[in-house]
Amino acid sequence: MSDIAATPSREPLLQRINWVDIGPFIALAILVMVGVLINPDFLAPTNITNVVTRSAFIAIIAVGATFVISSGGLDLSVGSMTAFVTGIMIMFMNAMVPSMGGNAIIAGMALVLCVGALCGLFNGLIVTVGKIEPFIVTLGTMGIFRALITFMSDGGNIPLDRSLREPFRPVYYGTFVGIPIPILVSIAVALVGAFILYKTKFGRRCAAVGANEEVARFSGISVGRIRTIAFVIQGICVAIAAICYVPRLGAATPTTGQLWELQVITAVVIGGTALRGGKGRIWGTVAGAVILEMIANLMVLSNFISEYLVAAVQGVIIIIAMLVQRFSKQP
Amino acid sequence: MSDIAATPSREPLLQRINWVDIGPFIALAILVMVGVLINPDFLAPTNITNVVTRSAFIAIIAVGATFVISSGGLDLSVGSMTAFVTGIMIMFMNAMVPSMGGNAIIAGMALVLCVGALCGLFNGLIVTVGKIEPFIVTLGTMGIFRALITFMSDGGNIPLDRSLREPFRPVYYGTFVGIPIPILVSIAVALVGAFILYKTKFGRRCAAVGANEEVARFSGISVGRIRTIAFVIQGICVAIAAICYVPRLGAATPTTGQLWELQVITAVVIGGTALRGGKGRIWGTVAGAVILEMIANLMVLSNFISEYLVAAVQGVIIIIAMLVQRFSKQP
Amino acid sequence: QETRTIAVSVPAATHGWTGGVVYHAQKAAEEIQAAFPNIEVIVKTSPSAAAQVSALEDLTAAGNLDALVILPFSSDELTGPVQSVADAGTFITVVDRGLTDPEIQDLYVAGDNIAVGSTTAKFLVDNLGGKGDVVVLRGIPTVIDDERIQGFQEGLEGSDIKILDIQYANWNSDEAFSLMQDYLAKYPHIDAVWANDDDMLLGVLEAIEQSGRTEIKYALGGNGMKEIIEKVMAGDPMTPIETPYPPSMIKTAIYMTAAQFNGQAPVRGTVKLDAPLITKDNAEEYYFPDSPF
Amino acid sequence: MIDEQVSPGHAAPLMQLSGLGKAYGSVRVLSDVNLDIRPGEIHAIIGENGAGKSTLMRLISGHVKPTEGSIRLAGEEVEFVNPAAAEHAGIALVHQEILLADGLTVVENLFLGREMTRNGVVDDRSMERIASQKLAALGCTASPRALVRSLPIAQRQLVQIARALLEEHRLVIFDEPTAVLTTTEVDTLLGIVRGLRDRGVAILYISHRLNEVEALADRITVLRDGKMIGTYDAVDVSQEDMARLMVGRELAMLYPAKRGPSSEEPVLEIEHLSVPGFVEDASLVARPGEVLGLGGMIGAGRTELFEGLLGLRPAKVSQVRVGGKLVRIGSVADGVEAGIGYLTEDRKGKGLLLRERLAPNLVLTALSRLYRKPYLEQGLEQRELDRAVDEYDIRVRSKRLEAGQLSGGNQQKLLLAKIMMLDPKVVIIDEPTRGIDIGNKSQIYAFIDALIRAGKACIVISSELQELVGLCDRILVMRAGRIVAEFADEAITEEAVVLAATSGGPNAAAGGHH
Ligand SMILES: Nc1ncnc2c1ncn2[C@@H]1O[C@H](COP(=O)(O)OP(=O)(O)OP(=O)(O)O)[C@@H](O)[C@H]1O
Ligand SMILES: Nc1ncnc2c1ncn2[C@@H]1O[C@H](COP(=O)(O)OP(=O)(O)OP(=O)(O)O)[C@@H](O)[C@H]1O
Ligand SMILES: [Mg+2]
Ligand SMILES: [Mg+2]
């Protein structure tokens, strides 16, 4: 018997490709082709760069969501959490300018990472200690964060101090070796995320908790702790996204991050991570985020869709993208 | 061994109470007590009647959602579906008035039930035939329905013909033996829903599909068909809610039913139905809908909460309501 | 002295302008309560038309309401419910959006959304020499948005100015930023941009700046946000004008309503706030540095 | 549907398999099976773990589609599109793995897909009545209204069997029905199976318990490595023959020699452990170098005792010492830290991640022990897998398989390897050889022997009496949540254990003389 034991190197290449993993990329490729047909300008370097840069926020947050979802959770609060931590960061930076000058930016970044982690911790603890469905908990905290930013801004907006705009600006608009910073940041976040999820003990445990909580418990894994840490990671990712976000418009408003939670979850699911937990797919998630932004871009670039129907066409395309994936899985 | 076998009739009463079932009602009771403390007017008959009447929309839709969720699905499109079918109904009624007069209302009601069922069927078929996560499918159709109502109304609104307002008005504002019609309708819907879910083969299978799809399939249950029917039921409930809704606001707009999906899901979960599927609790769901509406009412009646923080307080109360439930389960 | 209760019902602060409304409403409430202890002002926000109807029911359930100041979510949907409140003898002040039946209201403090669109359009017709290509960003599909777009289109009638594109950006700066980037990618030549709300204009300006495109002569908004007024005062060539649609109109309405409980005769009728062109010369009048909007 | 009293030798075959085979991708797990199944016979299928027995059953019952060959039912070629179709044709399968919906009640599971109604309303009364009858016939005490989740695994198995017997079928397939049952239930079940045969039903019966096969079967088919070795009349083959045919070689002695504790100093002492609702005031010690057995009926609370010990369910305990040192155990991780390894009886629900590959499953509990560095070193777990596959003789056709794709017995061996990664001082094995073939059993016993020789203690919970008696130096018997008897050395006999477990025999009061 044991002589039949695997020699994976001899399996044909086609069978070794993991179709679930590349499904989102196939969908992305098809979308690009459709895009070019619709409007040749689609492939113009500026357009592509803009689109990918824009997708960075969702991509970064969605990397965190991949942890939460693969550990069997769900976080609906990410959008309003972004607004909230952005507000905190700006207010702190503005307050620090007189004493710290440009260093206020660094201090603000450090602070927002802590605040983000704390927000995640808050979500995580309510879910795990209170044993309440993550959907409800984060729906609740979604309202809480949104209300706090509205309160902090008196319903208006919280602008970044003028003196900080210029030095902070490159974090969104700058490039490094020709690549926009947000793209680099999201690649870095995805790399770190992939490393943690696939190459560390925590990542393993995270997937185990999502796949079967009982098995995880019987294997000596502290289910609550792992779930909580996943939420903390989500919070940190939100903070990173907030850091890239502020220099773009230089303000936090009550509408910042509105409905991002749905986009984030969609990106994760399009990327091939199952909502019921288990295996998370970081790179698929990133592809999912780009797909979403690209669909929105195509809606504007195409000429034949009534403005009223944009949302309908987007909905149809998302469903089709999922179908493409589904069927590319069964070669 | 057999002497240990259960003799349920001899269990003390307290242990025989199903705490999960009454959890939402305990939360409701506590909320009422808090309400009276905050504002004595809270218990005024008009106020209580108003609140319960208003919760009818969410309650009716949430009864349908209980089917979808207990069968292991999820429907994010209910809010925009409400807007869409409301739009269709009003346009149809307006078009029929010249020829049919007041009968246009009856015809419109019949039509909207069909349209609702079809919308549900559409969701259900994409989920089951396309084998795509319900979250994504209904996120897509949420966009589609929302876009369609925007298109139908040209971005404005679709008002009900003046001549129909008066005859239609009692459907929301009327009473029968002193009880407002919407309350009667939602009790009727809940009764029928409870009957179907608990007393028919379909209901049993619905729960089975949600509890364990594989086992259900091995037992010869057509998982796809059950799920699809659950979505159709959801569609019909949406249509019934739309019928009660029109006389209240007399128009359909692109913002009709916005975010209802979240309220509906919250009502279901607060009611004790687990999001991962399995057992559905119709009466809990109805209690959940009343709880939500009551929280909103308390926000209006209380005077010490900054208007900016209303959403935060609501979020906190929802989480506390879940905690109350959780701990009332372990007496 | 008898206590009088005024209820103020406005949409929730979901974006800049509504945020401003809530701010001014609360300010007015505080000031009036401080000045006249016998007048109680209750401000309530609602996130949707249905919720606003609910709030009206809740406010009137106790039956001791003397006046209602309401900025309706939409005209059709709120007409019936406000009628019920009026039937109970409550003084009704309607702000901004008129009800379908003007008989209901005692006082109407009106903004003019159509004028916001048409004033801006006329400016463009005059300053672009009657021809050119413009792109438009609109908000959330509601009556306000619809009226502004309608006014804009009417204002352009008869000129050779062409609207290249109109898309929704939900009164959200981020979505406006993205949409403007895409417009820029799609149209190699744009003469002017109109965002029908200043929140969106902020995003538009960033996108234009980033693109480095120079052919765009005007990027205009509307509503009178203080950041934009500052630009007008500073003589910004790209945003030289602004159309006010001051959220402070709610404050005006509350004061006028309160006046009658303070011994003055009730003011009835219509107070129409027009939407004059704000230029560098008169910008000072429309600048409220303390307002959040 | 069923002929009366047909004698197996002469009846026309009910089902004929010709050239039946199954391949997953390029891997053939079963090929060229030719078999007649006659009405009114009990046809045993035996073979090593991974021989393809379950696969064959899944082909017959429509769960899996064959890649070659054909199935004839009553002379007509059939192709079942799904299990429901097979069931409609009169074929029922009792799965090796328990397939019930956890969140539903016993009745709901029993009648899933064939609910009884009266005037369109589900008739709970009748269903509960019938359920009680069917369960009682199987000796199952579970309440029809209990949630399946709350049942011990053996009760679940009985529910599953009851489900297959709810309606009359032409062919009933039992895939290791007795693996999780204790002696009494096994006897009841065997009676029922014989009753079915006598009514002319064809039975396919898989078991690793060769004494059962010998006692029950009319004919025996042996599978090895996915191929048919042959079909034999039961009277012609002894248990030794069966073992030889399955394994393809002579078997060594099954049980290793007993050696007794190497020291009187206990490695594990548990004092006054209670698990509310399950265990009352249990105290026990385990000494290095001894195999301590726990016997008892289903529901006696043996599993719960150790789950309680490891913080897997709420429990109270006054003291736990490991190697003389007082330890506080609040979780499995604490247990691992203290040197206690626990192997669950429910490998599918609590032991393995079925959708995960083998290596991650193997190292899941031992992650911290295996990887000193914060990240997972390249190839390390793969090497561990290779070692475990070797050491525990886990038969896999590809190491890229998911755990759920292993045969039942191989899953058990993987689970064993997983626990052993922790190098525990005390190993608690709940049902160590559940679903393991005779060849592998002796391997596992030899392995347990190696453990105690290394000075560890081993606690074995087993429902297989022979195993307990053959393996253990000392046996504790539990009944209704209490430890009621202790036997050592010569006092250990099957009769004594059964007596203590069922009625409180003479030794009932003797609860631990240490
Ligand atoms: N889905 C699958 N994909 C690939 N291989 C599979 C799959 N299912 C089963 N196998 C392989 O088929 C072989 C036969 O498995 P099967 O379950 O039939 O064995 P078995 O005789 O029932 O063993 P046991 O006595 O341990 O239950 C095993 O090697 C198993 O790994
Ligand atoms: N659903 C239930 N509700 C209440 N008591 C139960 C339930 N299921 C089991 N019990 C009780 O729990 C105790 C211990 O059961 P448990 O299965 O799990 O013991 P065990 O000895 O480990 O059995 P096994 O032989 O299956 O390992 C028994 O007293 C039994 O009657
Ligand atoms: Mg098997
Ligand atoms: Mg057990």
PDB file of N, CA and C and ligand atoms in Angstrom, chain D residues 53-54 96 175-176 407-408, ligand 3:
ATOM      1  N   LYS D  53     -13.878  -0.818   1.499  1.00  0.00           N
ATOM      2  CA  LYS D  53     -15.180  -1.342   1.901  1.00  0.00           C
ATOM      3  C   LYS D  53     -16.247  -0.240   1.864  1.00  0.00           C
ATOM      4  N   SER D  54     -15.929   0.847   2.526  1.00  0.00           N
ATOM      5  CA  SER D  54     -16.924   1.923   2.573  1.00  0.00           C
ATOM      6  C   SER D  54     -17.183   2.480   1.187  1.00  0.00           C
ATOM      7  N   GLN D  96     -20.635   4.581   8.153  1.00  0.00           N
ATOM      8  CA  GLN D  96     -19.573   4.362   9.131  1.00  0.00           C
ATOM      9  C   GLN D  96     -19.416   5.604  10.006  1.00  0.00           C
ATOM     10  N   ASP D 175     -22.302  -0.270   7.769  1.00  0.00           N
ATOM     11  CA  ASP D 175     -20.860  -0.031   7.663  1.00  0.00           C
ATOM     12  C   ASP D 175     -20.327   0.176   9.083  1.00  0.00           C
ATOM     13  N   GLU D 176     -19.721  -0.844   9.626  1.00  0.00           N
ATOM     14  CA  GLU D 176     -19.194  -0.835  10.990  1.00  0.00           C
ATOM     15  C   GLU D 176     -20.194  -0.285  12.002  1.00  0.00           C
ATOM     16  N   SER D 407      -9.771   6.742   4.787  1.00  0.00           N
ATOM     17  CA  SER D 407     -10.725   5.766   5.293  1.00  0.00           C
ATOM     18  C   SER D 407     -10.822   5.946   6.801  1.00  0.00           C
ATOM     19  N   GLY D 408     -11.919   5.474   7.373  1.00  0.00           N
ATOM     20  CA  GLY D 408     -12.181   5.683   8.793  1.00  0.00           C
ATOM     21  C   GLY D 408     -11.021   5.249   9.671  1.00  0.00           C
TER      22      GLY D 408
HETATM   23 MG    MG E   3     -14.791   2.379   5.994  1.00  0.00          MG
END
